[in-house]
Amino acid sequence: MASNHQRREFIKAAALGGVAASAGCLSSVTGGGSDSSGSGGGGGGGGDGNTVEYWEYFHSQSQVAEKLMQSSVEEFQSSTDAQMKMNWASWDDINGGKWKNNIQNGNRPVIYDSTNSLDGQFIEPGWVKPVSEYKDRLSDDALQNIEWAMQMAQSCYRGFDENLYEIPIGLEVGSPFIARADHFEEAGLSIEEDFPPTDYEHLVEVATQLQENGPGDYGFQIYGAQGDVTDEALVTWTASEGGYEGMYLDEEWSDVKYDSDVWKTATKQYVDLYRKHGLSSDKAPTASNEGVAQMLIQGDVSMYQGSTKDLGLFRSRAEEMLKDGTIVFGPSWEGSAGNRGEFFTQCIALMRKPDGVSEDVWSQREELAIQWINKVLSKEFQSEVPRSLATLPVRKDVWESLHEDPALSESNYMSTLETMADGMEHGWSSHPKMNAIQYNIAGPLFQEAVRGQISPEEACTRAAEQIRDQIDL
């Protein structure tokens, strides 16, 4: 991953000693709830082969996700001899260093789930077991139906020796358009013919008509929150237009791409929607995709381009609007690169055995973890992935039946995600410093551009320069 473009060396085993950490982020809760008093029995020397420490992130995304994960863990414990030692974690626990600190202090789980772009920090030191070492122990039926997603996910690990380190459970495929169909009708537009926008010029045209003739205050809301401005609509545009030129890093992980012409052009267009065309509210510099989803529900805005995970918020606050087709999804346009954007995975993985645990005990725990992976790859669980985790399930054989759910069919949610996934090939990199590349360095600069404090082009240039100065690519 250095300037000589060599691939990162995969360290076959990590020799970690030391005592188990007091582990403020760990939970000794079994089955549900939350606690910070974890003793580290799953990753250290304590416990037996039936105790499986599981660091779990999916539940944190919404109330419906939490319900699915907690009930699934309870079911699994009832049907097996497993005692699941749960760490119900958040995005901040992973991105903010709690997980890494605990592992460095000798405490690691047998299994975790996460978002792939956060996990290079665990892969690089050799803590994560490559999928090739246990793929043959997974369900043949599941593997047959998820092979396409496993092939796609390999693009996320290009800088490492192995092709795949985590099993995809769901795919978040770019940023779809999300709109109020009733606003289109009142503005004299057709939701069938005028949505989704087919390119940037069409977007400006439709959003302007929505704002001038529709009931909403704003035709298209952008967001500038540091955690969202670089990872939603903007990167969907750049990836579809430039392929790897429009991703955060090039294909070899040797350089950052924010200062490419593709990024500069798209960032100016994005900021112009607010600053030049006036199609977004003054909340734009601090707006998050979750906040904008609420603005859509309230009718303040007529359309935006956001996360597939917003379905969870809509289900909890406006499910009838999904079922009757008032809130509708639509795929982003296909750009010059021949795709409709990029993707990342909701994924699950095994960790390597740490020092201080016997081979026999770890093997027993790992076998139970494999059973859990097979459970989340089952047709039953995968059928709940769009409803609860709000992403595209990796098992294609459940897609057809999901069109029978009015909340997924009348809103065009499933058909939108299926269309966007077709032809996608650029996954978010699982670079060890991806959080800094994607958020911590670039986010504040792009937010300044939305505020009008610096030009969009300057934001792109400065982001690239600072990343090159601060990170060893």
XYZ file of C-alpha atoms in Angstrom:
473
model
C 0.000 0.000 0.000
C 3.080 2.226 0.021
C 4.103 4.351 -2.925
C 5.598 1.342 -4.682
C 2.046 0.022 -5.056
C 2.908 -3.241 -3.333
C 0.021 -5.031 -1.718
C -0.102 -5.114 2.046
C 1.521 -8.122 3.577
C -0.967 -10.246 5.421
C 0.325 -11.267 8.814
C -0.728 -14.852 9.318
C -1.024 -14.627 13.078
C -1.012 -11.866 15.623
C 0.954 -12.517 18.768
C -0.868 -10.540 21.386
C -0.159 -10.963 25.036
C -1.095 -9.078 28.144
C -3.973 -9.311 30.492
C -7.559 -8.823 29.469
C -8.653 -5.208 29.510
C -11.264 -3.933 31.856
C -12.975 -3.165 28.557
C -15.355 -0.307 29.021
C -17.097 -1.112 25.738
C -17.717 -4.762 26.488
C -20.923 -6.270 27.733
C -21.486 -9.361 29.789
C -25.137 -9.358 28.823
C -26.378 -12.599 27.314
C -29.164 -12.389 24.784
C -30.116 -8.732 25.071
C -29.771 -5.438 26.826
C -26.574 -3.504 27.429
C -23.912 -3.349 30.072
C -20.370 -2.038 30.252
C -19.063 -4.444 32.845
C -17.640 -7.053 30.478
C -14.927 -9.210 31.988
C -13.460 -10.335 28.688
C -14.108 -14.048 29.226
C -14.803 -14.709 25.540
C -11.550 -13.303 24.184
C -9.245 -13.996 27.083
C -8.490 -17.213 28.875
C -11.739 -17.565 30.826
C -14.950 -19.282 29.845
C -15.484 -22.586 28.067
C -16.054 -23.715 24.520
C -19.771 -22.935 24.652
C -19.212 -19.250 25.482
C -18.974 -17.189 22.316
C -18.019 -13.537 22.619
C -19.783 -11.574 19.889
C -19.254 -7.879 19.188
C -22.455 -6.769 17.489
C -23.042 -3.545 15.550
C -26.069 -4.149 13.301
C -28.574 -3.616 16.113
C -27.521 0.024 16.579
C -28.904 1.187 13.243
C -32.585 1.355 14.194
C -35.191 0.042 16.612
C -36.294 -2.607 14.130
C -32.675 -3.715 13.675
C -32.230 -3.965 17.432
C -35.338 -6.118 17.736
C -34.170 -8.457 14.953
C -30.685 -8.944 16.374
C -31.738 -9.447 19.982
C -34.491 -11.922 19.093
C -32.153 -13.797 16.723
C -29.500 -14.158 19.433
C -32.102 -15.450 21.862
C -33.370 -17.960 19.305
C -29.842 -19.121 18.569
C -29.044 -19.695 22.210
C -32.257 -21.661 22.663
C -31.519 -23.935 19.718
C -27.826 -24.527 20.467
C -25.570 -24.970 23.467
C -24.105 -21.518 22.878
C -23.880 -18.866 25.554
C -23.540 -15.651 23.562
C -21.511 -13.047 25.434
C -22.722 -9.893 23.736
C -21.077 -6.545 23.249
C -23.905 -4.423 21.854
C -21.708 -1.826 20.184
C -22.128 1.396 18.222
C -20.454 2.982 15.217
C -18.454 5.178 17.596
C -17.124 2.118 19.440
C -15.599 0.866 16.194
C -14.596 4.158 14.616
C -13.505 5.762 17.874
C -10.974 3.105 18.840
C -12.674 1.131 21.635
C -12.656 -2.130 19.721
C -9.058 -1.738 18.635
C -7.891 -0.804 22.137
C -9.569 -3.861 23.655
C -8.018 -6.187 21.099
C -4.592 -4.651 21.619
C -5.029 -5.253 25.361
C -5.631 -8.966 24.830
C -9.406 -9.101 24.579
C -11.020 -10.052 21.303
C -14.274 -11.675 20.249
C -14.680 -14.914 18.375
C -16.986 -13.137 15.937
C -18.061 -9.598 15.091
C -20.297 -7.796 12.644
C -19.659 -4.333 11.289
C -19.387 -2.158 8.188
C -16.465 -3.177 6.001
C -14.905 0.282 5.624
C -14.290 0.474 9.389
C -12.500 -2.853 9.656
C -9.131 -2.503 7.948
C -7.741 -1.527 11.355
C -8.436 -5.113 12.482
C -7.441 -6.825 9.230
C -4.025 -5.189 8.849
C -2.554 -6.607 12.117
C -3.723 -10.122 11.192
C -6.536 -10.342 13.747
C -9.264 -11.275 11.244
C -9.410 -14.772 9.788
C -9.639 -14.776 5.966
C -12.852 -16.274 4.618
C -10.840 -18.765 2.548
C -9.902 -20.570 5.767
C -13.490 -21.428 6.714
C -15.607 -20.955 3.600
C -15.968 -24.727 3.171
C -17.675 -24.909 6.576
C -20.476 -22.559 5.561
C -23.835 -23.700 4.238
C -23.605 -24.864 0.610
C -27.102 -23.536 -0.034
C -26.176 -20.099 1.305
C -22.883 -19.954 -0.586
C -24.606 -20.783 -3.853
C -26.931 -17.816 -3.443
C -24.428 -15.253 -2.141
C -21.484 -15.975 -4.447
C -22.264 -12.864 -6.506
C -22.035 -10.665 -3.397
C -18.829 -12.304 -2.220
C -17.300 -11.593 -5.615
C -18.373 -7.954 -5.406
C -17.072 -7.579 -1.863
C -13.562 -8.550 -2.908
C -13.069 -5.027 -4.255
C -13.164 -3.767 -0.662
C -9.961 -5.619 0.299
C -7.743 -4.848 -2.699
C -4.838 -3.668 -0.548
C -4.504 -6.948 1.372
C -3.157 -10.323 0.300
C -6.385 -12.284 0.685
C -9.426 -11.544 -1.469
C -12.063 -11.648 1.257
C -11.946 -11.214 5.023
C -15.608 -10.705 5.908
C -18.861 -12.329 4.819
C -21.336 -9.805 3.352
C -24.783 -10.001 4.958
C -26.333 -6.991 3.259
C -25.170 -4.477 0.651
C -25.756 -0.750 0.871
C -25.757 0.113 -2.802
C -25.013 3.780 -3.327
C -27.502 6.515 -2.485
C -30.926 6.179 -4.086
C -33.239 9.102 -4.747
C -36.092 9.369 -2.240
C -39.128 11.540 -2.919
C -42.702 12.440 -2.020
C -44.912 11.187 -4.844
C -47.742 13.499 -3.774
C -45.454 16.517 -4.153
C -44.685 15.475 -7.728
C -48.384 15.281 -8.519
C -49.166 18.666 -6.981
C -46.253 20.225 -8.859
C -47.575 18.950 -12.190
C -44.924 16.245 -12.488
C -45.291 12.506 -13.053
C -43.664 10.237 -10.490
C -43.500 7.557 -13.188
C -41.934 9.713 -15.916
C -40.058 12.468 -14.064
C -38.590 10.395 -11.238
C -35.862 9.527 -10.633
C -33.766 12.241 -12.331
C -31.743 10.857 -15.232
C -28.755 13.234 -14.869
C -27.679 16.390 -13.051
C -29.439 18.795 -15.418
C -32.668 16.828 -15.076
C -32.285 16.888 -11.287
C -32.038 20.693 -11.269
C -35.040 20.947 -13.610
C -37.292 18.635 -11.592
C -36.236 20.030 -8.213
C -36.895 23.582 -9.418
C -40.413 22.686 -10.553
C -41.078 20.897 -7.257
C -39.968 23.969 -5.320
C -41.878 26.468 -7.430
C -45.125 24.538 -7.907
C -45.243 21.893 -5.179
C -46.237 22.017 -1.499
C -42.724 21.586 -0.100
C -40.441 24.459 0.809
C -37.421 22.973 -0.979
C -37.131 20.831 -4.088
C -33.963 18.906 -3.221
C -32.159 18.901 0.106
C -28.424 18.305 0.316
C -26.594 17.716 3.579
C -23.250 18.928 4.813
C -22.851 17.098 8.122
C -19.269 15.876 8.420
C -20.349 12.245 8.711
C -22.586 12.370 5.629
C -21.352 14.945 3.130
C -18.655 12.675 1.658
C -20.351 9.289 1.883
C -23.844 9.582 0.417
C -25.004 11.247 -2.812
C -21.667 12.844 -3.674
C -19.623 9.630 -3.865
C -22.479 7.920 -5.690
C -22.156 10.593 -8.384
C -18.354 10.419 -8.562
C -18.164 6.620 -8.672
C -20.783 6.387 -11.409
C -18.934 8.997 -13.450
C -15.313 8.037 -12.858
C -15.101 4.502 -11.489
C -11.966 4.344 -9.352
C -11.225 7.978 -10.264
C -14.389 8.771 -8.351
C -13.658 6.611 -5.313
C -11.787 7.736 -2.206
C -8.669 5.761 -3.153
C -7.340 4.452 -6.431
C -7.479 0.762 -7.261
C -4.057 0.003 -5.733
C -4.647 2.066 -2.552
C -1.598 4.085 -3.538
C -3.189 7.539 -3.733
C -6.263 9.494 -2.696
C -8.612 10.717 -5.468
C -10.402 13.727 -3.950
C -8.473 16.142 -6.193
C -9.420 14.368 -9.420
C -11.474 16.288 -11.971
C -14.364 13.910 -11.318
C -14.516 14.839 -7.629
C -14.056 18.566 -8.273
C -16.842 18.674 -10.860
C -19.309 16.668 -8.789
C -18.582 18.578 -5.584
C -19.236 21.896 -7.333
C -22.504 20.552 -8.737
C -23.525 19.271 -5.318
C -22.776 22.554 -3.537
C -24.429 24.537 -6.364
C -27.773 22.868 -5.637
C -27.789 24.828 -2.382
C -25.621 27.894 -2.930
C -26.396 28.677 -6.608
C -29.812 27.180 -7.311
C -31.289 27.662 -3.825
C -32.954 24.254 -3.867
C -31.973 23.327 -0.288
C -32.722 24.945 3.056
C -30.228 26.859 5.153
C -29.890 23.697 7.273
C -27.753 22.228 4.488
C -24.307 22.785 6.109
C -25.249 20.791 9.209
C -28.019 18.564 7.861
C -27.575 14.791 8.189
C -29.286 12.214 6.032
C -31.397 11.175 9.051
C -32.495 14.768 9.576
C -33.358 15.188 5.926
C -35.418 11.987 6.008
C -37.498 13.573 8.757
C -37.882 16.734 6.659
C -39.247 14.561 3.835
C -41.758 12.930 6.178
C -42.911 16.352 7.372
C -43.224 17.594 3.800
C -40.642 20.356 4.177
C -38.605 18.944 1.280
C -39.823 17.059 -1.765
C -36.790 14.968 -2.729
C -33.283 14.060 -1.644
C -30.655 11.427 -2.301
C -29.838 9.439 0.807
C -29.111 6.177 2.494
C -30.916 2.898 1.941
C -30.916 2.684 5.745
C -33.411 5.548 5.891
C -36.012 2.867 5.293
C -35.692 1.979 8.979
C -36.613 5.519 10.010
C -39.525 5.561 7.561
C -40.787 2.228 8.881
C -40.792 3.475 12.458
C -42.237 6.935 11.747
C -44.139 6.802 8.459
C -44.795 3.189 7.456
C -48.157 3.948 5.874
C -46.447 6.425 3.554
C -44.273 3.561 2.318
C -47.161 1.152 1.926
C -49.321 3.556 -0.081
C -46.464 4.786 -2.264
C -46.329 8.325 -0.877
C -42.630 7.926 -0.129
C -40.837 6.364 -3.095
C -37.283 5.327 -3.902
C -35.561 5.503 -7.274
C -32.110 4.473 -8.539
C -29.387 7.030 -9.072
C -28.455 7.676 -12.694
C -25.932 5.605 -14.600
C -22.779 7.619 -15.261
C -19.954 7.419 -17.768
C -18.308 4.569 -15.819
C -21.314 2.354 -16.550
C -22.612 1.992 -12.989
C -24.969 3.741 -10.590
C -22.483 4.338 -7.795
C -20.543 2.423 -5.177
C -21.375 0.107 -2.317
C -20.265 -1.092 1.081
C -21.188 -4.157 3.049
C -22.788 -5.009 6.308
C -20.556 -7.920 7.125
C -19.619 -10.559 9.662
C -16.254 -12.183 10.351
C -14.262 -14.562 12.527
C -11.192 -13.530 14.466
C -8.037 -15.549 14.936
C -7.311 -17.288 18.216
C -5.451 -15.063 20.672
C -2.758 -16.198 23.061
C -4.051 -17.662 26.313
C -6.859 -19.751 24.848
C -6.450 -23.424 24.030
C -6.901 -24.661 20.478
C -9.707 -26.995 21.550
C -11.694 -24.299 23.349
C -11.308 -21.805 20.507
C -12.296 -24.442 17.944
C -15.493 -25.154 19.877
C -16.330 -21.463 20.020
C -15.527 -21.046 16.350
C -17.810 -23.922 15.392
C -20.708 -22.199 17.169
C -19.779 -18.937 15.452
C -19.939 -20.721 12.091
C -23.445 -21.893 13.001
C -24.371 -18.278 13.733
C -23.033 -17.134 10.354
C -25.128 -19.816 8.685
C -28.140 -18.493 10.589
C -27.710 -14.931 9.330
C -27.229 -16.314 5.821
C -30.406 -18.402 6.054
C -33.431 -17.533 3.933
C -35.404 -16.709 7.073
C -32.923 -14.126 8.358
C -32.092 -12.758 4.914
C -35.783 -12.070 4.320
C -35.640 -9.682 7.267
C -32.502 -7.828 6.102
C -34.272 -5.111 4.058
C -37.059 -4.707 6.604
C -34.774 -4.462 9.627
C -31.215 -3.717 8.496
C -32.443 -1.659 5.510
C -29.981 -2.979 2.961
C -30.131 -5.351 0.003
C -29.968 -8.969 1.220
C -27.102 -10.928 -0.269
C -29.264 -14.001 -0.932
C -30.816 -13.401 -4.319
C -33.281 -16.230 -3.806
C -35.257 -14.135 -1.291
C -35.621 -11.061 -3.493
C -38.758 -12.121 -5.350
C -40.769 -12.847 -2.211
C -39.845 -9.460 -0.733
C -41.772 -7.728 -3.504
C -44.913 -9.034 -1.790
C -44.295 -6.679 1.153
C -46.187 -3.418 0.406
C -43.656 -1.294 2.318
C -40.902 -2.623 0.042
C -42.844 -2.860 -3.221
C -45.126 0.197 -3.281
C -42.179 2.373 -2.286
C -40.050 0.782 -5.057
C -37.421 0.028 -2.420
C -36.515 -3.476 -3.553
C -36.623 -2.732 -7.267
C -34.442 0.351 -6.713
C -31.761 -1.543 -4.813
C -31.773 -4.386 -7.324
C -31.327 -1.914 -10.207
C -28.506 -0.065 -8.466
C -26.641 -3.272 -7.597
C -26.627 -4.425 -11.201
C -23.201 -3.705 -12.647
C -21.697 -2.257 -9.464
C -18.047 -3.095 -8.896
C -16.508 -0.390 -6.706
C -16.715 -1.105 -2.980
C -15.589 1.203 -0.204
C -12.005 0.367 0.718
C -11.297 -1.390 3.996
C -8.132 0.675 4.357
C -6.830 0.770 7.966
C -7.133 4.580 7.971
C -10.410 4.780 6.084
C -12.174 6.729 8.832
C -9.658 9.565 8.499
C -9.719 9.443 4.697
C -13.478 9.335 4.439
C -14.596 11.437 7.393
C -12.120 12.994 9.833
C -9.981 14.876 7.313
C -12.282 15.324 4.323
C -15.581 15.865 6.169
C -14.827 19.279 7.737
C -13.397 20.622 4.472
C -16.391 19.578 2.396
C -18.659 21.079 5.059
C -16.768 24.375 4.686
C -17.522 24.234 0.969
C -21.243 23.791 1.658
C -21.052 26.793 4.019
C -19.417 28.820 1.247
C -16.240 29.382 3.263
C -14.039 27.751 0.619
C -14.722 26.721 -2.969
C -15.685 23.121 -3.748
C -12.511 22.733 -5.779
C -10.386 23.977 -2.859
C -12.089 21.513 -0.520
C -11.134 18.671 -2.857
C -7.545 19.853 -3.246
C -6.962 20.481 0.450
C -8.528 17.159 1.462
C -6.194 15.272 -0.862
C -3.139 17.218 0.259
C -3.843 16.765 3.969
C -4.477 13.040 3.570
C -1.198 12.600 1.691
C 0.623 14.555 4.407
C -0.928 12.689 7.338
C -1.394 9.125 6.097
C 1.108 6.648 4.685
C -0.550 5.476 1.497
